[in-house]
Amino acid sequence: MPRPPVNTPPSVLDFKSAALPDPPANPPGSARTLPPVRNPRLQGLRCLRCDAPYPLTLANDGCPACRNIGIHAGLRASYLPDSGSPVSMPYMPGFTLGEGGTPLADMPELARQFDVARLAIKDESRNPTGSHKDRMTAVGVAQALDFGAHTLVLASSGNAAISAAHYAWAAGLVCEVATYEGLPAAYARQLDALGARRHSFADNAGRWDFVRERSQQPGYFALTNYRLPALGSAPLAIEGYKPIALECLTDGGLPDHVVIPTARGDLAWGIYAGFRDLLAAGRISRLPRLWLVEPFARLSRVLAGGALNGMYPGDTAQFSTAGATVTFLQWQAAVASGGGAVVVSDDHARAARRKLTVAGVSAELCAAAGLDALRQLRESNAIAGDAHVVLMLTANASRDPTWPDQAA
């Protein structure tokens, strides 16, 4: 009998309905009626590079001190020590659509095929809107409500847009999305059904200019990056990815390696920060090595000596990890964990997706690329045969405009 699919679509919320009613100004039981409770140990923000302190703000402009010497580094949340919590978060549990706690599925057949002792898939497609972005969005919405914002604004033509639209609707916020021209029709229908305001642009520069302009107006909170050179998404929102580390540890033990699709590194840095917290709390004795998977060489070129703030354009069908920029976030996640970057072409990602499909796993193309990254890392012996490896499955194939793949 075939194995049940790892990522059967969740039944908690149906986000494929043709239309939804307009949300009231204060939906019953929403975060509007239950304001988010800020962690009293949250001190403010600090530079990822120089550790300079900054106050909490809705703006995401990075570290001015580093920018003055030509380095564009983002900020992170800073907390007072907390012996009672292994992973610090900016807000106490509150507004949620049920994100987090996603399954970690062991894949013994694939482990044998790729010659590692243990291989597991962390299935983020089981989040409410179908991707890992829900974790970041939930914290971002909490911050927006905490600071009295009325509109969530972001640049996305994929998973982040869908996630933000749903969470904003549920929280009674307006959502404005700067998309690429040619947004897939399925995404456009969902955004329209949720009342999100769509604005189309030809390139990243146009999208980020729009988000930056909006972010400077009172009541607007930019969830995603809007700076060039890129900084990454809103610092407190990225903290939403940290619990993935604790979930991996609790459900499957400490992995040796975590393989993560990357565009600008929000997810990778959040996972790194979660394991860093666990290390500081004495819950683990070492950090896993994080391997960031990209569709063409960007971070790889930076790690080989290229400029961190350079532009590294390329074409790819790996829709969710496209883009020409590298951030200090992803550089730090790779270097501080002792990992690195792996380039996986579209053809190799499609071949990997076929293997995952046979194993009962549906994956968006950039997530399938992680399996080929594992192949490359085993061939180079960067991952040893006795290793415990976790692959991050960011979303399933239903969220991928390139699906279904053409027959090989």
PDB file of N, CA and C in Angstrom, residues 282-379:
ATOM      1  N   GLY A 282      21.394  26.212  26.961  1.00  0.00           N
ATOM      2  CA  GLY A 282      21.948  24.928  27.381  1.00  0.00           C
ATOM      3  C   GLY A 282      21.137  23.727  26.944  1.00  0.00           C
ATOM      4  N   ARG A 283      20.203  23.912  26.023  1.00  0.00           N
ATOM      5  CA  ARG A 283      19.370  22.799  25.562  1.00  0.00           C
ATOM      6  C   ARG A 283      20.075  21.961  24.507  1.00  0.00           C
ATOM      7  N   ILE A 284      21.053  22.535  23.815  1.00  0.00           N
ATOM      8  CA  ILE A 284      21.833  21.800  22.831  1.00  0.00           C
ATOM      9  C   ILE A 284      23.305  22.144  23.036  1.00  0.00           C
ATOM     10  N   SER A 285      24.180  21.282  22.545  1.00  0.00           N
ATOM     11  CA  SER A 285      25.619  21.473  22.749  1.00  0.00           C
ATOM     12  C   SER A 285      26.328  22.052  21.530  1.00  0.00           C
ATOM     13  N   ARG A 286      25.605  22.156  20.413  1.00  0.00           N
ATOM     14  CA  ARG A 286      26.203  22.673  19.180  1.00  0.00           C
ATOM     15  C   ARG A 286      25.084  23.148  18.267  1.00  0.00           C
ATOM     16  N   LEU A 287      25.459  23.922  17.278  1.00  0.00           N
ATOM     17  CA  LEU A 287      24.511  24.346  16.253  1.00  0.00           C
ATOM     18  C   LEU A 287      24.516  23.351  15.097  1.00  0.00           C
ATOM     19  N   PRO A 288      23.349  23.054  14.521  1.00  0.00           N
ATOM     20  CA  PRO A 288      23.361  22.325  13.248  1.00  0.00           C
ATOM     21  C   PRO A 288      23.989  23.203  12.169  1.00  0.00           C
ATOM     22  N   ARG A 289      24.519  22.575  11.158  1.00  0.00           N
ATOM     23  CA  ARG A 289      25.032  23.322  10.015  1.00  0.00           C
ATOM     24  C   ARG A 289      23.877  23.602   9.059  1.00  0.00           C
ATOM     25  N   LEU A 290      23.716  24.855   8.689  1.00  0.00           N
ATOM     26  CA  LEU A 290      22.617  25.254   7.818  1.00  0.00           C
ATOM     27  C   LEU A 290      23.124  25.424   6.389  1.00  0.00           C
ATOM     28  N   TRP A 291      22.430  24.763   5.458  1.00  0.00           N
ATOM     29  CA  TRP A 291      22.787  24.833   4.046  1.00  0.00           C
ATOM     30  C   TRP A 291      21.670  25.546   3.303  1.00  0.00           C
ATOM     31  N   LEU A 292      22.009  26.674   2.703  1.00  0.00           N
ATOM     32  CA  LEU A 292      21.024  27.516   2.043  1.00  0.00           C
ATOM     33  C   LEU A 292      21.022  27.211   0.551  1.00  0.00           C
ATOM     34  N   VAL A 293      19.863  26.835   0.037  1.00  0.00           N
ATOM     35  CA  VAL A 293      19.743  26.342  -1.338  1.00  0.00           C
ATOM     36  C   VAL A 293      19.207  27.464  -2.227  1.00  0.00           C
ATOM     37  N   GLU A 294      19.948  27.753  -3.286  1.00  0.00           N
ATOM     38  CA  GLU A 294      19.566  28.841  -4.185  1.00  0.00           C
ATOM     39  C   GLU A 294      19.549  28.349  -5.629  1.00  0.00           C
ATOM     40  N   PRO A 295      18.713  28.971  -6.495  1.00  0.00           N
ATOM     41  CA  PRO A 295      18.550  28.479  -7.864  1.00  0.00           C
ATOM     42  C   PRO A 295      19.660  28.892  -8.815  1.00  0.00           C
ATOM     43  N   PHE A 296      20.415  29.892  -8.453  1.00  0.00           N
ATOM     44  CA  PHE A 296      21.613  30.301  -9.192  1.00  0.00           C
ATOM     45  C   PHE A 296      22.528  30.982  -8.174  1.00  0.00           C
ATOM     46  N   ALA A 297      23.773  31.171  -8.553  1.00  0.00           N
ATOM     47  CA  ALA A 297      24.778  31.596  -7.570  1.00  0.00           C
ATOM     48  C   ALA A 297      24.584  33.044  -7.155  1.00  0.00           C
ATOM     49  N   ARG A 298      24.276  33.252  -5.895  1.00  0.00           N
ATOM     50  CA  ARG A 298      24.199  34.575  -5.272  1.00  0.00           C
ATOM     51  C   ARG A 298      25.026  34.525  -3.996  1.00  0.00           C
ATOM     52  N   LEU A 299      24.438  33.922  -2.954  1.00  0.00           N
ATOM     53  CA  LEU A 299      25.177  33.740  -1.702  1.00  0.00           C
ATOM     54  C   LEU A 299      26.452  32.944  -1.953  1.00  0.00           C
ATOM     55  N   SER A 300      26.402  31.985  -2.848  1.00  0.00           N
ATOM     56  CA  SER A 300      27.603  31.204  -3.178  1.00  0.00           C
ATOM     57  C   SER A 300      28.728  32.112  -3.645  1.00  0.00           C
ATOM     58  N   ARG A 301      28.389  33.108  -4.442  1.00  0.00           N
ATOM     59  CA  ARG A 301      29.409  34.029  -4.947  1.00  0.00           C
ATOM     60  C   ARG A 301      29.934  34.934  -3.838  1.00  0.00           C
ATOM     61  N   VAL A 302      29.038  35.332  -2.925  1.00  0.00           N
ATOM     62  CA  VAL A 302      29.477  36.147  -1.800  1.00  0.00           C
ATOM     63  C   VAL A 302      30.421  35.355  -0.905  1.00  0.00           C
ATOM     64  N   LEU A 303      30.079  34.095  -0.634  1.00  0.00           N
ATOM     65  CA  LEU A 303      30.941  33.264   0.206  1.00  0.00           C
ATOM     66  C   LEU A 303      32.289  32.995  -0.452  1.00  0.00           C
ATOM     67  N   ALA A 304      32.335  33.131  -1.776  1.00  0.00           N
ATOM     68  CA  ALA A 304      33.601  32.951  -2.501  1.00  0.00           C
ATOM     69  C   ALA A 304      34.366  34.259  -2.652  1.00  0.00           C
ATOM     70  N   GLY A 305      33.864  35.344  -2.049  1.00  0.00           N
ATOM     71  CA  GLY A 305      34.583  36.615  -2.077  1.00  0.00           C
ATOM     72  C   GLY A 305      33.860  37.751  -2.760  1.00  0.00           C
ATOM     73  N   GLY A 306      32.655  37.500  -3.295  1.00  0.00           N
ATOM     74  CA  GLY A 306      31.893  38.550  -3.940  1.00  0.00           C
ATOM     75  C   GLY A 306      31.343  39.561  -2.946  1.00  0.00           C
ATOM     76  N   ALA A 307      30.907  40.691  -3.442  1.00  0.00           N
ATOM     77  CA  ALA A 307      30.393  41.756  -2.590  1.00  0.00           C
ATOM     78  C   ALA A 307      29.033  41.368  -2.016  1.00  0.00           C
ATOM     79  N   LEU A 308      28.890  41.511  -0.714  1.00  0.00           N
ATOM     80  CA  LEU A 308      27.625  41.190  -0.061  1.00  0.00           C
ATOM     81  C   LEU A 308      26.485  42.028  -0.625  1.00  0.00           C
ATOM     82  N   ASN A 309      26.774  43.268  -0.967  1.00  0.00           N
ATOM     83  CA  ASN A 309      25.739  44.168  -1.460  1.00  0.00           C
ATOM     84  C   ASN A 309      25.657  44.204  -2.978  1.00  0.00           C
ATOM     85  N   GLY A 310      26.276  43.239  -3.650  1.00  0.00           N
ATOM     86  CA  GLY A 310      26.239  43.188  -5.103  1.00  0.00           C
ATOM     87  C   GLY A 310      24.911  42.681  -5.627  1.00  0.00           C
ATOM     88  N   MET A 311      24.739  42.761  -6.931  1.00  0.00           N
ATOM     89  CA  MET A 311      23.562  42.226  -7.614  1.00  0.00           C
ATOM     90  C   MET A 311      23.978  40.985  -8.383  1.00  0.00           C
ATOM     91  N   TYR A 312      23.228  39.911  -8.224  1.00  0.00           N
ATOM     92  CA  TYR A 312      23.563  38.631  -8.834  1.00  0.00           C
ATOM     93  C   TYR A 312      22.326  38.080  -9.547  1.00  0.00           C
ATOM     94  N   PRO A 313      21.993  38.646 -10.700  1.00  0.00           N
ATOM     95  CA  PRO A 313      20.756  38.254 -11.380  1.00  0.00           C
ATOM     96  C   PRO A 313      20.850  36.868 -12.003  1.00  0.00           C
ATOM     97  N   GLY A 314      19.705  36.269 -12.211  1.00  0.00           N
ATOM     98  CA  GLY A 314      19.608  34.972 -12.860  1.00  0.00           C
ATOM     99  C   GLY A 314      18.158  34.644 -13.125  1.00  0.00           C
ATOM    100  N   ASP A 315      17.930  33.698 -14.019  1.00  0.00           N
ATOM    101  CA  ASP A 315      16.579  33.265 -14.355  1.00  0.00           C
ATOM    102  C   ASP A 315      16.314  31.902 -13.740  1.00  0.00           C
ATOM    103  N   THR A 316      15.095  31.700 -13.266  1.00  0.00           N
ATOM    104  CA  THR A 316      14.769  30.418 -12.639  1.00  0.00           C
ATOM    105  C   THR A 316      13.265  30.205 -12.626  1.00  0.00           C
ATOM    106  N   ALA A 317      12.872  28.940 -12.646  1.00  0.00           N
ATOM    107  CA  ALA A 317      11.474  28.558 -12.436  1.00  0.00           C
ATOM    108  C   ALA A 317      11.182  28.338 -10.954  1.00  0.00           C
ATOM    109  N   GLN A 318      12.217  28.448 -10.121  1.00  0.00           N
ATOM    110  CA  GLN A 318      12.020  28.290  -8.675  1.00  0.00           C
ATOM    111  C   GLN A 318      11.474  29.606  -8.128  1.00  0.00           C
ATOM    112  N   PHE A 319      10.186  29.770  -8.348  1.00  0.00           N
ATOM    113  CA  PHE A 319       9.471  31.025  -8.170  1.00  0.00           C
ATOM    114  C   PHE A 319       9.710  31.660  -6.800  1.00  0.00           C
ATOM    115  N   SER A 320       9.713  30.853  -5.757  1.00  0.00           N
ATOM    116  CA  SER A 320       9.756  31.400  -4.398  1.00  0.00           C
ATOM    117  C   SER A 320      11.144  31.834  -3.956  1.00  0.00           C
ATOM    118  N   THR A 321      12.178  31.448  -4.690  1.00  0.00           N
ATOM    119  CA  THR A 321      13.532  31.831  -4.288  1.00  0.00           C
ATOM    120  C   THR A 321      14.257  32.614  -5.377  1.00  0.00           C
ATOM    121  N   ALA A 322      13.491  33.261  -6.250  1.00  0.00           N
ATOM    122  CA  ALA A 322      14.099  34.110  -7.275  1.00  0.00           C
ATOM    123  C   ALA A 322      14.584  35.416  -6.641  1.00  0.00           C
ATOM    124  N   GLY A 323      15.307  36.199  -7.411  1.00  0.00           N
ATOM    125  CA  GLY A 323      15.810  37.486  -6.922  1.00  0.00           C
ATOM    126  C   GLY A 323      17.309  37.575  -7.042  1.00  0.00           C
ATOM    127  N   ALA A 324      17.814  38.787  -7.112  1.00  0.00           N
ATOM    128  CA  ALA A 324      19.227  39.009  -7.405  1.00  0.00           C
ATOM    129  C   ALA A 324      20.051  39.439  -6.202  1.00  0.00           C
ATOM    130  N   THR A 325      19.440  39.563  -5.025  1.00  0.00           N
ATOM    131  CA  THR A 325      20.124  40.159  -3.882  1.00  0.00           C
ATOM    132  C   THR A 325      20.514  39.124  -2.824  1.00  0.00           C
ATOM    133  N   VAL A 326      21.480  39.523  -2.005  1.00  0.00           N
ATOM    134  CA  VAL A 326      21.937  38.734  -0.853  1.00  0.00           C
ATOM    135  C   VAL A 326      21.854  39.657   0.360  1.00  0.00           C
ATOM    136  N   THR A 327      21.537  39.101   1.499  1.00  0.00           N
ATOM    137  CA  THR A 327      21.447  39.900   2.726  1.00  0.00           C
ATOM    138  C   THR A 327      22.473  39.447   3.752  1.00  0.00           C
ATOM    139  N   PHE A 328      22.758  40.333   4.694  1.00  0.00           N
ATOM    140  CA  PHE A 328      23.608  39.971   5.822  1.00  0.00           C
ATOM    141  C   PHE A 328      22.963  38.846   6.620  1.00  0.00           C
ATOM    142  N   LEU A 329      21.628  38.824   6.669  1.00  0.00           N
ATOM    143  CA  LEU A 329      20.893  37.756   7.367  1.00  0.00           C
ATOM    144  C   LEU A 329      21.336  36.378   6.905  1.00  0.00           C
ATOM    145  N   GLN A 330      21.260  36.149   5.588  1.00  0.00           N
ATOM    146  CA  GLN A 330      21.545  34.798   5.093  1.00  0.00           C
ATOM    147  C   GLN A 330      23.036  34.482   5.154  1.00  0.00           C
ATOM    148  N   TRP A 331      23.863  35.506   4.937  1.00  0.00           N
ATOM    149  CA  TRP A 331      25.307  35.298   5.086  1.00  0.00           C
ATOM    150  C   TRP A 331      25.616  34.850   6.506  1.00  0.00           C
ATOM    151  N   GLN A 332      25.032  35.526   7.504  1.00  0.00           N
ATOM    152  CA  GLN A 332      25.294  35.181   8.894  1.00  0.00           C
ATOM    153  C   GLN A 332      24.786  33.782   9.237  1.00  0.00           C
ATOM    154  N   ALA A 333      23.594  33.427   8.764  1.00  0.00           N
ATOM    155  CA  ALA A 333      23.043  32.103   9.056  1.00  0.00           C
ATOM    156  C   ALA A 333      23.950  31.000   8.537  1.00  0.00           C
ATOM    157  N   ALA A 334      24.476  31.184   7.332  1.00  0.00           N
ATOM    158  CA  ALA A 334      25.356  30.163   6.757  1.00  0.00           C
ATOM    159  C   ALA A 334      26.702  30.113   7.467  1.00  0.00           C
ATOM    160  N   VAL A 335      27.326  31.267   7.654  1.00  0.00           N
ATOM    161  CA  VAL A 335      28.682  31.306   8.202  1.00  0.00           C
ATOM    162  C   VAL A 335      28.704  30.948   9.684  1.00  0.00           C
ATOM    163  N   ALA A 336      27.803  31.522  10.470  1.00  0.00           N
ATOM    164  CA  ALA A 336      27.816  31.288  11.915  1.00  0.00           C
ATOM    165  C   ALA A 336      27.481  29.849  12.276  1.00  0.00           C
ATOM    166  N   SER A 337      26.735  29.164  11.405  1.00  0.00           N
ATOM    167  CA  SER A 337      26.392  27.770  11.680  1.00  0.00           C
ATOM    168  C   SER A 337      27.402  26.782  11.104  1.00  0.00           C
ATOM    169  N   GLY A 338      28.377  27.282  10.366  1.00  0.00           N
ATOM    170  CA  GLY A 338      29.355  26.391   9.732  1.00  0.00           C
ATOM    171  C   GLY A 338      28.838  25.716   8.490  1.00  0.00           C
ATOM    172  N   GLY A 339      27.749  26.234   7.927  1.00  0.00           N
ATOM    173  CA  GLY A 339      27.175  25.657   6.718  1.00  0.00           C
ATOM    174  C   GLY A 339      27.646  26.391   5.475  1.00  0.00           C
ATOM    175  N   GLY A 340      26.733  26.645   4.554  1.00  0.00           N
ATOM    176  CA  GLY A 340      27.111  27.297   3.313  1.00  0.00           C
ATOM    177  C   GLY A 340      25.941  27.384   2.370  1.00  0.00           C
ATOM    178  N   ALA A 341      26.243  27.577   1.094  1.00  0.00           N
ATOM    179  CA  ALA A 341      25.232  27.718   0.052  1.00  0.00           C
ATOM    180  C   ALA A 341      25.410  26.626  -0.992  1.00  0.00           C
ATOM    181  N   VAL A 342      24.302  26.180  -1.563  1.00  0.00           N
ATOM    182  CA  VAL A 342      24.317  25.152  -2.596  1.00  0.00           C
ATOM    183  C   VAL A 342      23.430  25.618  -3.740  1.00  0.00           C
ATOM    184  N   VAL A 343      23.969  25.595  -4.956  1.00  0.00           N
ATOM    185  CA  VAL A 343      23.200  25.991  -6.135  1.00  0.00           C
ATOM    186  C   VAL A 343      22.570  24.747  -6.756  1.00  0.00           C
ATOM    187  N   VAL A 344      21.266  24.806  -6.988  1.00  0.00           N
ATOM    188  CA  VAL A 344      20.548  23.701  -7.616  1.00  0.00           C
ATOM    189  C   VAL A 344      19.794  24.248  -8.823  1.00  0.00           C
ATOM    190  N   SER A 345      20.084  23.747  -9.996  1.00  0.00           N
ATOM    191  CA  SER A 345      19.430  24.203 -11.215  1.00  0.00           C
ATOM    192  C   SER A 345      17.979  23.747 -11.250  1.00  0.00           C
ATOM    193  N   ASP A 346      17.210  24.355 -12.125  1.00  0.00           N
ATOM    194  CA  ASP A 346      15.807  23.972 -12.259  1.00  0.00           C
ATOM    195  C   ASP A 346      15.662  22.518 -12.686  1.00  0.00           C
ATOM    196  N   ASP A 347      16.508  22.073 -13.608  1.00  0.00           N
ATOM    197  CA  ASP A 347      16.410  20.685 -14.066  1.00  0.00           C
ATOM    198  C   ASP A 347      16.686  19.708 -12.927  1.00  0.00           C
ATOM    199  N   HIS A 348      17.698  19.996 -12.122  1.00  0.00           N
ATOM    200  CA  HIS A 348      17.986  19.117 -10.995  1.00  0.00           C
ATOM    201  C   HIS A 348      16.886  19.194  -9.939  1.00  0.00           C
ATOM    202  N   ALA A 349      16.289  20.367  -9.764  1.00  0.00           N
ATOM    203  CA  ALA A 349      15.178  20.494  -8.829  1.00  0.00           C
ATOM    204  C   ALA A 349      13.979  19.680  -9.304  1.00  0.00           C
ATOM    205  N   ARG A 350      13.709  19.691 -10.602  1.00  0.00           N
ATOM    206  CA  ARG A 350      12.593  18.894 -11.127  1.00  0.00           C
ATOM    207  C   ARG A 350      12.856  17.402 -10.949  1.00  0.00           C
ATOM    208  N   ALA A 351      14.092  16.976 -11.175  1.00  0.00           N
ATOM    209  CA  ALA A 351      14.422  15.559 -10.970  1.00  0.00           C
ATOM    210  C   ALA A 351      14.230  15.174  -9.507  1.00  0.00           C
ATOM    211  N   ALA A 352      14.628  16.072  -8.615  1.00  0.00           N
ATOM    212  CA  ALA A 352      14.429  15.815  -7.186  1.00  0.00           C
ATOM    213  C   ALA A 352      12.945  15.777  -6.838  1.00  0.00           C
ATOM    214  N   ARG A 353      12.162  16.646  -7.471  1.00  0.00           N
ATOM    215  CA  ARG A 353      10.724  16.647  -7.198  1.00  0.00           C
ATOM    216  C   ARG A 353      10.085  15.325  -7.624  1.00  0.00           C
ATOM    217  N   ARG A 354      10.568  14.739  -8.714  1.00  0.00           N
ATOM    218  CA  ARG A 354      10.033  13.434  -9.124  1.00  0.00           C
ATOM    219  C   ARG A 354      10.305  12.384  -8.057  1.00  0.00           C
ATOM    220  N   LYS A 355      11.494  12.424  -7.474  1.00  0.00           N
ATOM    221  CA  LYS A 355      11.817  11.475  -6.410  1.00  0.00           C
ATOM    222  C   LYS A 355      10.924  11.694  -5.193  1.00  0.00           C
ATOM    223  N   LEU A 356      10.691  12.951  -4.844  1.00  0.00           N
ATOM    224  CA  LEU A 356       9.815  13.236  -3.709  1.00  0.00           C
ATOM    225  C   LEU A 356       8.383  12.793  -3.987  1.00  0.00           C
ATOM    226  N   THR A 357       7.920  12.995  -5.210  1.00  0.00           N
ATOM    227  CA  THR A 357       6.563  12.581  -5.555  1.00  0.00           C
ATOM    228  C   THR A 357       6.400  11.083  -5.413  1.00  0.00           C
ATOM    229  N   VAL A 358       7.379  10.335  -5.868  1.00  0.00           N
ATOM    230  CA  VAL A 358       7.348   8.871  -5.714  1.00  0.00           C
ATOM    231  C   VAL A 358       7.297   8.497  -4.233  1.00  0.00           C
ATOM    232  N   ALA A 359       7.968   9.278  -3.394  1.00  0.00           N
ATOM    233  CA  ALA A 359       7.985   9.005  -1.947  1.00  0.00           C
ATOM    234  C   ALA A 359       6.735   9.528  -1.236  1.00  0.00           C
ATOM    235  N   GLY A 360       5.791  10.115  -1.997  1.00  0.00           N
ATOM    236  CA  GLY A 360       4.557  10.600  -1.398  1.00  0.00           C
ATOM    237  C   GLY A 360       4.623  12.005  -0.867  1.00  0.00           C
ATOM    238  N   VAL A 361       5.577  12.798  -1.356  1.00  0.00           N
ATOM    239  CA  VAL A 361       5.756  14.173  -0.879  1.00  0.00           C
ATOM    240  C   VAL A 361       5.516  15.134  -2.032  1.00  0.00           C
ATOM    241  N   SER A 362       4.617  16.086  -1.830  1.00  0.00           N
ATOM    242  CA  SER A 362       4.369  17.144  -2.793  1.00  0.00           C
ATOM    243  C   SER A 362       5.175  18.367  -2.375  1.00  0.00           C
ATOM    244  N   ALA A 363       5.939  18.947  -3.305  1.00  0.00           N
ATOM    245  CA  ALA A 363       6.837  20.048  -2.950  1.00  0.00           C
ATOM    246  C   ALA A 363       6.856  21.108  -4.029  1.00  0.00           C
ATOM    247  N   GLU A 364       6.849  22.387  -3.606  1.00  0.00           N
ATOM    248  CA  GLU A 364       7.136  23.443  -4.574  1.00  0.00           C
ATOM    249  C   GLU A 364       8.580  23.259  -5.034  1.00  0.00           C
ATOM    250  N   LEU A 365       8.885  23.796  -6.215  1.00  0.00           N
ATOM    251  CA  LEU A 365      10.150  23.463  -6.866  1.00  0.00           C
ATOM    252  C   LEU A 365      11.361  23.841  -6.024  1.00  0.00           C
ATOM    253  N   CYS A 366      11.347  25.000  -5.390  1.00  0.00           N
ATOM    254  CA  CYS A 366      12.513  25.406  -4.604  1.00  0.00           C
ATOM    255  C   CYS A 366      12.702  24.504  -3.384  1.00  0.00           C
ATOM    256  N   ALA A 367      11.614  23.959  -2.848  1.00  0.00           N
ATOM    257  CA  ALA A 367      11.738  23.032  -1.722  1.00  0.00           C
ATOM    258  C   ALA A 367      12.284  21.687  -2.187  1.00  0.00           C
ATOM    259  N   ALA A 368      11.851  21.244  -3.361  1.00  0.00           N
ATOM    260  CA  ALA A 368      12.394  20.003  -3.925  1.00  0.00           C
ATOM    261  C   ALA A 368      13.883  20.126  -4.186  1.00  0.00           C
ATOM    262  N   ALA A 369      14.343  21.344  -4.497  1.00  0.00           N
ATOM    263  CA  ALA A 369      15.770  21.561  -4.750  1.00  0.00           C
ATOM    264  C   ALA A 369      16.618  21.146  -3.556  1.00  0.00           C
ATOM    265  N   GLY A 370      16.057  21.196  -2.361  1.00  0.00           N
ATOM    266  CA  GLY A 370      16.813  20.784  -1.182  1.00  0.00           C
ATOM    267  C   GLY A 370      17.273  19.344  -1.247  1.00  0.00           C
ATOM    268  N   LEU A 371      16.484  18.493  -1.894  1.00  0.00           N
ATOM    269  CA  LEU A 371      16.877  17.090  -2.000  1.00  0.00           C
ATOM    270  C   LEU A 371      18.096  16.946  -2.904  1.00  0.00           C
ATOM    271  N   ASP A 372      18.159  17.721  -3.981  1.00  0.00           N
ATOM    272  CA  ASP A 372      19.355  17.672  -4.826  1.00  0.00           C
ATOM    273  C   ASP A 372      20.540  18.305  -4.121  1.00  0.00           C
ATOM    274  N   ALA A 373      20.289  19.324  -3.294  1.00  0.00           N
ATOM    275  CA  ALA A 373      21.385  19.890  -2.496  1.00  0.00           C
ATOM    276  C   ALA A 373      21.976  18.823  -1.584  1.00  0.00           C
ATOM    277  N   LEU A 374      21.119  17.990  -1.008  1.00  0.00           N
ATOM    278  CA  LEU A 374      21.619  16.881  -0.185  1.00  0.00           C
ATOM    279  C   LEU A 374      22.502  15.957  -1.012  1.00  0.00           C
ATOM    280  N   ARG A 375      22.078  15.657  -2.234  1.00  0.00           N
ATOM    281  CA  ARG A 375      22.903  14.817  -3.113  1.00  0.00           C
ATOM    282  C   ARG A 375      24.282  15.427  -3.299  1.00  0.00           C
ATOM    283  N   GLN A 376      24.324  16.718  -3.600  1.00  0.00           N
ATOM    284  CA  GLN A 376      25.608  17.375  -3.826  1.00  0.00           C
ATOM    285  C   GLN A 376      26.475  17.382  -2.561  1.00  0.00           C
ATOM    286  N   LEU A 377      25.838  17.634  -1.431  1.00  0.00           N
ATOM    287  CA  LEU A 377      26.592  17.697  -0.172  1.00  0.00           C
ATOM    288  C   LEU A 377      27.112  16.324   0.240  1.00  0.00           C
ATOM    289  N   ARG A 378      26.384  15.266  -0.090  1.00  0.00           N
ATOM    290  CA  ARG A 378      26.904  13.920   0.179  1.00  0.00           C
ATOM    291  C   ARG A 378      28.071  13.605  -0.752  1.00  0.00           C
ATOM    292  N   GLU A 379      27.954  13.980  -2.020  1.00  0.00           N
ATOM    293  CA  GLU A 379      29.016  13.686  -2.979  1.00  0.00           C
ATOM    294  C   GLU A 379      30.311  14.400  -2.611  1.00  0.00           C
TER     295      GLU A 379
END
